[in-house]
Amino acid sequence: MTAPWSAGEEPQVYPIARSGDVVHIRQAIRALSQQCRLSLVDQTKMITAASELARNTLTYGGGGTVSAGMVSVDGRRGVAAVFEDSGPGISDVEQAMTDGWTSGGGLGLGLSGARRLVDDFQLRTAPGEGTAVTIIKWVR
Amino acid sequence: MTERIPILRIGKTLVVSVQFDLEDQTVLNLQEDLAEQIVAKSAQGVIIDISALEIVDSFVGRMLATVAAISRVLDARTVVVGMRPAVAITLVELGLSLGGVSTALDLEKGLAKLSRPTSSALR
């Protein structure tokens, strides 16, 4: 498991099954980011990244879940979210991470853009084995 | 979802104020409704106020660009007004610079922009 959660900081798990869930996830990440006292710009970046990844999970992964919560490592605090699906996975990760490349009808900014908006970004995927994306935004 | 955002009209200008976090389908509905209303009301300008929006992701960003393009084809101009600074920073970092979209800092400046002759820099 690459879950970033530290002891005593159990994440909440939210379903990503329909378009309305993306709105709920944005709200949940907003609440966490405020609780964690991320700056306004960092909150906005984290919520936007989560929105992109939640939509990816729905559109390309056929739905899944997101686990979101606070993390603390070496005295640093942050907000983390793990997006998981059991969809087709990504065969060419490098291509998928390229600005403007899309396998669907999108703009191709979801993965690459989300990576730029957060501090830590980890993509775990294999063809036929789904996709898991972990993002973290640390308090400065 | 069948949620729809009201489109107001002042003279030849349509005004939309987005007041809540939008579901994707609502975003698409707005795009279609605006195209329809531009023609139905012979509108020459469209103002989209996003001052209440805390985030604009690539989906909403694309809608803004698409509405701007559609209105251009329908002989109208679109101005997006009220974008928050944090939203602007995030959008650019995300990779969406909204090149073809005309913007103004608030509704008043947006209306002023629309009242200028078409030959100005507005696309």
mmCIF file of C-alpha atoms in Angstrom:
data_model
loop_
_atom_site.group_PDB
_atom_site.id
_atom_site.type_symbol
_atom_site.label_atom_id
_atom_site.label_comp_id
_atom_site.label_asym_id
_atom_site.label_seq_id
_atom_site.Cartn_x
_atom_site.Cartn_y
_atom_site.Cartn_z
ATOM 1 C CA MET A 1 0.000 0.000 0.000
ATOM 2 C CA THR A 2 1.255 3.444 -0.756
ATOM 3 C CA ALA A 3 -1.385 5.081 1.406
ATOM 4 C CA PRO A 4 0.113 8.156 3.030
ATOM 5 C CA TRP A 5 -1.999 8.063 6.194
ATOM 6 C CA SER A 6 -0.234 8.244 9.486
ATOM 7 C CA ALA A 7 -1.556 6.560 12.611
ATOM 8 C CA GLY A 8 -4.647 8.162 14.082
ATOM 9 C CA GLU A 9 -5.479 10.030 10.880
ATOM 10 C CA GLU A 10 -7.986 7.717 9.276
ATOM 11 C CA PRO A 11 -9.158 8.991 5.895
ATOM 12 C CA GLN A 12 -12.779 9.231 4.838
ATOM 13 C CA VAL A 13 -13.751 7.215 1.799
ATOM 14 C CA TYR A 14 -16.097 8.734 -0.750
ATOM 15 C CA PRO A 15 -17.636 6.979 -3.755
ATOM 16 C CA ILE A 16 -17.077 8.287 -7.279
ATOM 17 C CA ALA A 17 -19.980 6.737 -9.143
ATOM 18 C CA ARG A 18 -21.832 9.624 -10.751
ATOM 19 C CA SER A 19 -21.219 13.164 -11.801
ATOM 20 C CA GLY A 20 -22.731 14.604 -8.606
ATOM 21 C CA ASP A 21 -20.070 12.812 -6.566
ATOM 22 C CA VAL A 22 -17.408 15.041 -8.113
ATOM 23 C CA VAL A 23 -19.159 18.041 -6.527
ATOM 24 C CA HIS A 24 -19.265 16.286 -3.125
ATOM 25 C CA ILE A 25 -15.576 15.455 -3.343
ATOM 26 C CA ARG A 26 -14.702 19.076 -4.099
ATOM 27 C CA GLN A 27 -16.655 20.067 -0.973
ATOM 28 C CA ALA A 28 -14.956 17.411 1.167
ATOM 29 C CA ILE A 29 -11.485 18.453 -0.013
ATOM 30 C CA ARG A 30 -12.366 22.105 0.574
ATOM 31 C CA ALA A 31 -13.404 21.331 4.178
ATOM 32 C CA LEU A 32 -10.187 19.374 4.782
ATOM 33 C CA SER A 33 -8.005 22.074 3.230
ATOM 34 C CA GLN A 34 -9.590 24.729 5.428
ATOM 35 C CA GLN A 35 -9.251 22.548 8.521
ATOM 36 C CA CYS A 36 -5.606 22.006 7.688
ATOM 37 C CA ARG A 37 -5.151 25.765 7.177
ATOM 38 C CA LEU A 38 -3.793 25.619 3.672
ATOM 39 C CA SER A 39 -3.435 29.082 2.160
ATOM 40 C CA LEU A 40 -6.287 30.217 -0.080
ATOM 41 C CA VAL A 41 -4.283 29.632 -3.257
ATOM 42 C CA ASP A 42 -3.179 26.193 -2.049
ATOM 43 C CA GLN A 43 -6.773 25.303 -1.137
ATOM 44 C CA THR A 44 -7.879 26.316 -4.607
ATOM 45 C CA LYS A 45 -5.114 24.257 -6.231
ATOM 46 C CA MET A 46 -5.857 21.182 -4.123
ATOM 47 C CA ILE A 47 -9.613 21.330 -4.781
ATOM 48 C CA THR A 48 -9.028 21.845 -8.509
ATOM 49 C CA ALA A 49 -6.585 18.912 -8.695
ATOM 50 C CA ALA A 50 -9.091 16.728 -6.831
ATOM 51 C CA SER A 51 -11.835 17.757 -9.225
ATOM 52 C CA GLU A 52 -9.727 16.774 -12.248
ATOM 53 C CA LEU A 53 -8.758 13.415 -10.764
ATOM 54 C CA ALA A 54 -12.274 12.587 -9.569
ATOM 55 C CA ARG A 55 -13.584 13.249 -13.062
ATOM 56 C CA ASN A 56 -10.821 11.056 -14.520
ATOM 57 C CA THR A 57 -11.755 8.247 -12.131
ATOM 58 C CA LEU A 58 -15.343 8.519 -13.299
ATOM 59 C CA THR A 59 -14.730 9.000 -17.033
ATOM 60 C CA TYR A 60 -11.742 6.768 -17.689
ATOM 61 C CA GLY A 61 -11.778 4.401 -14.702
ATOM 62 C CA GLY A 62 -15.510 3.695 -14.799
ATOM 63 C CA GLY A 63 -15.910 5.009 -11.263
ATOM 64 C CA GLY A 64 -14.128 4.182 -8.023
ATOM 65 C CA THR A 65 -13.411 5.809 -4.693
ATOM 66 C CA VAL A 66 -11.393 8.573 -3.169
ATOM 67 C CA SER A 67 -9.913 8.389 0.319
ATOM 68 C CA ALA A 68 -9.176 11.803 1.726
ATOM 69 C CA GLY A 69 -7.731 12.989 4.988
ATOM 70 C CA MET A 70 -5.006 14.865 6.763
ATOM 71 C CA VAL A 71 -1.467 13.593 6.913
ATOM 72 C CA SER A 72 1.493 14.561 9.040
ATOM 73 C CA VAL A 73 5.084 13.571 8.415
ATOM 74 C CA ASP A 74 8.059 14.919 10.363
ATOM 75 C CA GLY A 75 5.963 17.699 11.834
ATOM 76 C CA ARG A 76 4.643 18.745 8.436
ATOM 77 C CA ARG A 77 0.904 18.700 7.916
ATOM 78 C CA GLY A 78 -0.980 18.342 4.712
ATOM 79 C CA VAL A 79 -4.086 17.154 2.908
ATOM 80 C CA ALA A 80 -3.924 13.891 0.988
ATOM 81 C CA ALA A 81 -6.303 12.197 -1.395
ATOM 82 C CA VAL A 82 -6.055 8.798 -3.065
ATOM 83 C CA PHE A 83 -8.181 8.196 -6.162
ATOM 84 C CA GLU A 84 -8.655 4.535 -7.004
ATOM 85 C CA ASP A 85 -10.480 2.704 -9.741
ATOM 86 C CA SER A 86 -10.451 -0.808 -11.141
ATOM 87 C CA GLY A 87 -10.820 0.345 -14.721
ATOM 88 C CA PRO A 88 -8.646 -0.474 -17.735
ATOM 89 C CA GLY A 89 -5.538 1.179 -16.295
ATOM 90 C CA ILE A 90 -3.061 3.208 -18.303
ATOM 91 C CA SER A 91 -0.671 1.429 -20.665
ATOM 92 C CA ASP A 92 1.521 4.389 -21.567
ATOM 93 C CA VAL A 93 1.946 6.515 -18.449
ATOM 94 C CA GLU A 94 4.346 8.950 -20.062
ATOM 95 C CA GLN A 95 1.870 9.679 -22.829
ATOM 96 C CA ALA A 96 -1.005 9.996 -20.335
ATOM 97 C CA MET A 97 1.006 12.555 -18.372
ATOM 98 C CA THR A 98 1.582 14.727 -21.449
ATOM 99 C CA ASP A 99 -0.272 18.022 -21.666
ATOM 100 C CA GLY A 100 -3.010 17.845 -24.251
ATOM 101 C CA TRP A 101 -3.035 14.092 -24.703
ATOM 102 C CA THR A 102 -6.389 12.434 -24.055
ATOM 103 C CA SER A 103 -7.851 9.014 -24.698
ATOM 104 C CA GLY A 104 -11.333 10.466 -24.346
ATOM 105 C CA GLY A 105 -12.919 13.754 -25.304
ATOM 106 C CA GLY A 106 -11.212 15.862 -22.669
ATOM 107 C CA LEU A 107 -8.608 18.575 -22.892
ATOM 108 C CA GLY A 108 -5.835 16.278 -21.733
ATOM 109 C CA LEU A 109 -5.005 18.448 -18.732
ATOM 110 C CA GLY A 110 -6.397 16.270 -15.943
ATOM 111 C CA LEU A 111 -3.346 14.226 -14.947
ATOM 112 C CA SER A 112 -0.608 16.584 -16.079
ATOM 113 C CA GLY A 113 -2.396 19.652 -14.726
ATOM 114 C CA ALA A 114 -3.234 18.021 -11.400
ATOM 115 C CA ARG A 115 0.416 17.066 -10.958
ATOM 116 C CA ARG A 116 1.478 20.698 -11.345
ATOM 117 C CA LEU A 117 -1.067 21.853 -8.756
ATOM 118 C CA VAL A 118 0.033 19.634 -5.867
ATOM 119 C CA ASP A 119 3.270 18.983 -3.964
ATOM 120 C CA ASP A 120 3.332 15.175 -4.091
ATOM 121 C CA PHE A 121 1.916 13.174 -6.962
ATOM 122 C CA GLN A 122 2.093 9.427 -7.349
ATOM 123 C CA LEU A 123 0.527 7.354 -10.112
ATOM 124 C CA ARG A 124 0.200 3.590 -9.811
ATOM 125 C CA THR A 125 -1.333 1.765 -12.733
ATOM 126 C CA ALA A 126 -1.039 -1.218 -15.046
ATOM 127 C CA PRO A 127 -3.114 -2.309 -18.032
ATOM 128 C CA GLY A 128 -6.190 -4.142 -16.763
ATOM 129 C CA GLU A 129 -5.359 -3.448 -13.141
ATOM 130 C CA GLY A 130 -6.917 -0.075 -12.528
ATOM 131 C CA THR A 131 -5.357 3.193 -11.547
ATOM 132 C CA ALA A 132 -4.481 4.798 -8.216
ATOM 133 C CA VAL A 133 -3.395 8.409 -7.969
ATOM 134 C CA THR A 134 -2.185 9.881 -4.685
ATOM 135 C CA ILE A 135 -1.871 13.634 -4.228
ATOM 136 C CA ILE A 136 -0.707 15.671 -1.236
ATOM 137 C CA LYS A 137 -0.627 19.404 -0.598
ATOM 138 C CA TRP A 138 1.514 20.406 2.374
ATOM 139 C CA VAL A 139 0.977 23.383 4.626
ATOM 140 C CA ARG A 140 3.714 25.926 4.008
ATOM 141 C CA MET B 1 -29.574 16.468 -13.278
ATOM 142 C CA THR B 2 -31.757 19.107 -14.861
ATOM 143 C CA GLU B 3 -30.438 22.054 -12.862
ATOM 144 C CA ARG B 4 -30.302 25.192 -14.972
ATOM 145 C CA ILE B 5 -28.720 28.553 -14.380
ATOM 146 C CA PRO B 6 -30.971 31.543 -15.111
ATOM 147 C CA ILE B 7 -29.959 33.757 -18.029
ATOM 148 C CA LEU B 8 -30.917 37.425 -17.613
ATOM 149 C CA ARG B 9 -31.157 39.979 -20.382
ATOM 150 C CA ILE B 10 -30.282 43.681 -20.277
ATOM 151 C CA GLY B 11 -30.844 45.250 -23.692
ATOM 152 C CA LYS B 12 -28.730 43.297 -26.158
ATOM 153 C CA THR B 13 -26.652 41.651 -23.454
ATOM 154 C CA LEU B 14 -27.240 38.327 -21.722
ATOM 155 C CA VAL B 15 -26.004 38.080 -18.146
ATOM 156 C CA VAL B 16 -25.310 34.853 -16.306
ATOM 157 C CA SER B 17 -24.159 34.767 -12.711
ATOM 158 C CA VAL B 18 -22.871 31.406 -11.565
ATOM 159 C CA GLN B 19 -23.688 31.245 -7.874
ATOM 160 C CA PHE B 20 -22.875 27.686 -6.865
ATOM 161 C CA ASP B 21 -20.488 24.828 -7.527
ATOM 162 C CA LEU B 22 -21.603 23.289 -10.815
ATOM 163 C CA GLU B 23 -22.126 19.698 -11.748
ATOM 164 C CA ASP B 24 -20.771 18.852 -15.200
ATOM 165 C CA GLN B 25 -24.222 18.410 -16.736
ATOM 166 C CA THR B 26 -25.279 21.854 -15.473
ATOM 167 C CA VAL B 27 -22.196 23.289 -17.172
ATOM 168 C CA LEU B 28 -23.190 21.666 -20.471
ATOM 169 C CA ASN B 29 -26.792 22.851 -20.075
ATOM 170 C CA LEU B 30 -25.575 26.419 -19.627
ATOM 171 C CA GLN B 31 -23.497 26.178 -22.792
ATOM 172 C CA GLU B 32 -26.523 25.054 -24.814
ATOM 173 C CA ASP B 33 -28.936 27.495 -23.193
ATOM 174 C CA LEU B 34 -26.619 30.407 -23.938
ATOM 175 C CA ALA B 35 -26.261 29.479 -27.614
ATOM 176 C CA GLU B 36 -30.034 29.218 -27.884
ATOM 177 C CA GLN B 37 -30.658 32.509 -26.081
ATOM 178 C CA ILE B 38 -28.086 34.448 -28.132
ATOM 179 C CA VAL B 39 -30.119 33.633 -31.228
ATOM 180 C CA ALA B 40 -33.580 33.862 -29.617
ATOM 181 C CA LYS B 41 -32.875 37.296 -28.093
ATOM 182 C CA SER B 42 -30.576 38.549 -30.883
ATOM 183 C CA ALA B 43 -28.020 39.209 -28.193
ATOM 184 C CA GLN B 44 -24.760 40.933 -29.075
ATOM 185 C CA GLY B 45 -23.001 40.310 -25.823
ATOM 186 C CA VAL B 46 -22.768 37.690 -23.090
ATOM 187 C CA ILE B 47 -21.435 38.299 -19.597
ATOM 188 C CA ILE B 48 -20.590 35.320 -17.429
ATOM 189 C CA ASP B 49 -19.991 36.299 -13.812
ATOM 190 C CA ILE B 50 -17.903 33.718 -11.959
ATOM 191 C CA SER B 51 -17.088 35.822 -8.886
ATOM 192 C CA ALA B 52 -18.846 33.295 -6.632
ATOM 193 C CA LEU B 53 -16.858 30.337 -7.963
ATOM 194 C CA GLU B 54 -14.111 29.085 -5.656
ATOM 195 C CA ILE B 55 -12.603 26.872 -8.308
ATOM 196 C CA VAL B 56 -12.645 26.621 -12.092
ATOM 197 C CA ASP B 57 -11.368 23.266 -13.299
ATOM 198 C CA SER B 58 -10.647 22.213 -16.874
ATOM 199 C CA PHE B 59 -14.282 21.276 -17.482
ATOM 200 C CA VAL B 60 -15.667 24.688 -16.552
ATOM 201 C CA GLY B 61 -12.666 26.344 -18.211
ATOM 202 C CA ARG B 62 -13.431 24.556 -21.434
ATOM 203 C CA MET B 63 -17.086 25.640 -21.211
ATOM 204 C CA LEU B 64 -16.006 29.278 -20.915
ATOM 205 C CA ALA B 65 -13.776 28.928 -23.978
ATOM 206 C CA THR B 66 -16.508 27.104 -25.905
ATOM 207 C CA VAL B 67 -19.160 29.696 -25.076
ATOM 208 C CA ALA B 68 -16.761 32.420 -26.207
ATOM 209 C CA ALA B 69 -16.221 30.583 -29.504
ATOM 210 C CA ILE B 70 -19.922 29.828 -30.021
ATOM 211 C CA SER B 71 -20.921 33.420 -29.359
ATOM 212 C CA ARG B 72 -18.303 34.636 -31.853
ATOM 213 C CA VAL B 73 -19.813 32.393 -34.521
ATOM 214 C CA LEU B 74 -23.259 33.758 -33.618
ATOM 215 C CA ASP B 75 -22.078 37.371 -33.952
ATOM 216 C CA ALA B 76 -21.965 38.051 -30.227
ATOM 217 C CA ARG B 77 -19.119 38.658 -27.786
ATOM 218 C CA THR B 78 -18.543 36.982 -24.445
ATOM 219 C CA VAL B 79 -16.814 38.525 -21.452
ATOM 220 C CA VAL B 80 -16.032 36.462 -18.364
ATOM 221 C CA VAL B 81 -16.034 38.667 -15.277
ATOM 222 C CA GLY B 82 -15.090 38.425 -11.616
ATOM 223 C CA MET B 83 -12.505 35.668 -11.620
ATOM 224 C CA ARG B 84 -10.866 35.376 -8.205
ATOM 225 C CA PRO B 85 -7.072 35.765 -8.077
ATOM 226 C CA ALA B 86 -6.565 32.260 -6.617
ATOM 227 C CA VAL B 87 -8.691 30.838 -9.432
ATOM 228 C CA ALA B 88 -6.641 32.676 -12.058
ATOM 229 C CA ILE B 89 -3.362 31.389 -10.584
ATOM 230 C CA THR B 90 -4.694 27.833 -10.465
ATOM 231 C CA LEU B 91 -6.121 27.898 -13.996
ATOM 232 C CA VAL B 92 -2.853 29.058 -15.520
ATOM 233 C CA GLU B 93 -0.855 26.484 -13.579
ATOM 234 C CA LEU B 94 -3.331 23.808 -14.620
ATOM 235 C CA GLY B 95 -2.475 24.688 -18.203
ATOM 236 C CA LEU B 96 -5.582 26.609 -19.247
ATOM 237 C CA SER B 97 -4.801 30.200 -20.100
ATOM 238 C CA LEU B 98 -8.198 30.835 -21.750
ATOM 239 C CA GLY B 99 -6.489 32.526 -24.685
ATOM 240 C CA GLY B 100 -9.616 33.199 -26.728
ATOM 241 C CA VAL B 101 -11.713 34.362 -23.798
ATOM 242 C CA SER B 102 -12.226 38.033 -23.104
ATOM 243 C CA THR B 103 -12.258 38.926 -19.408
ATOM 244 C CA ALA B 104 -12.950 41.871 -17.137
ATOM 245 C CA LEU B 105 -12.448 42.321 -13.420
ATOM 246 C CA ASP B 106 -16.099 42.955 -12.603
ATOM 247 C CA LEU B 107 -19.558 43.228 -14.111
ATOM 248 C CA GLU B 108 -19.315 46.980 -14.630
ATOM 249 C CA LYS B 109 -16.010 46.727 -16.501
ATOM 250 C CA GLY B 110 -17.409 43.803 -18.482
ATOM 251 C CA LEU B 111 -20.411 45.818 -19.633
ATOM 252 C CA ALA B 112 -18.109 48.695 -20.530
ATOM 253 C CA LYS B 113 -15.978 46.349 -22.581
ATOM 254 C CA LEU B 114 -19.024 45.129 -24.487
ATOM 255 C CA SER B 115 -20.220 48.660 -25.207
ATOM 256 C CA ARG B 116 -17.006 49.479 -27.052
ATOM 257 C CA PRO B 117 -17.024 49.023 -30.832
ATOM 258 C CA THR B 118 -16.352 45.546 -32.199
ATOM 259 C CA SER B 119 -13.192 46.697 -33.921
ATOM 260 C CA SER B 120 -11.411 46.883 -30.550
ATOM 261 C CA ALA B 121 -9.149 44.105 -29.358
ATOM 262 C CA LEU B 122 -12.158 42.022 -28.273
ATOM 263 C CA ARG B 123 -12.287 38.767 -30.112
#
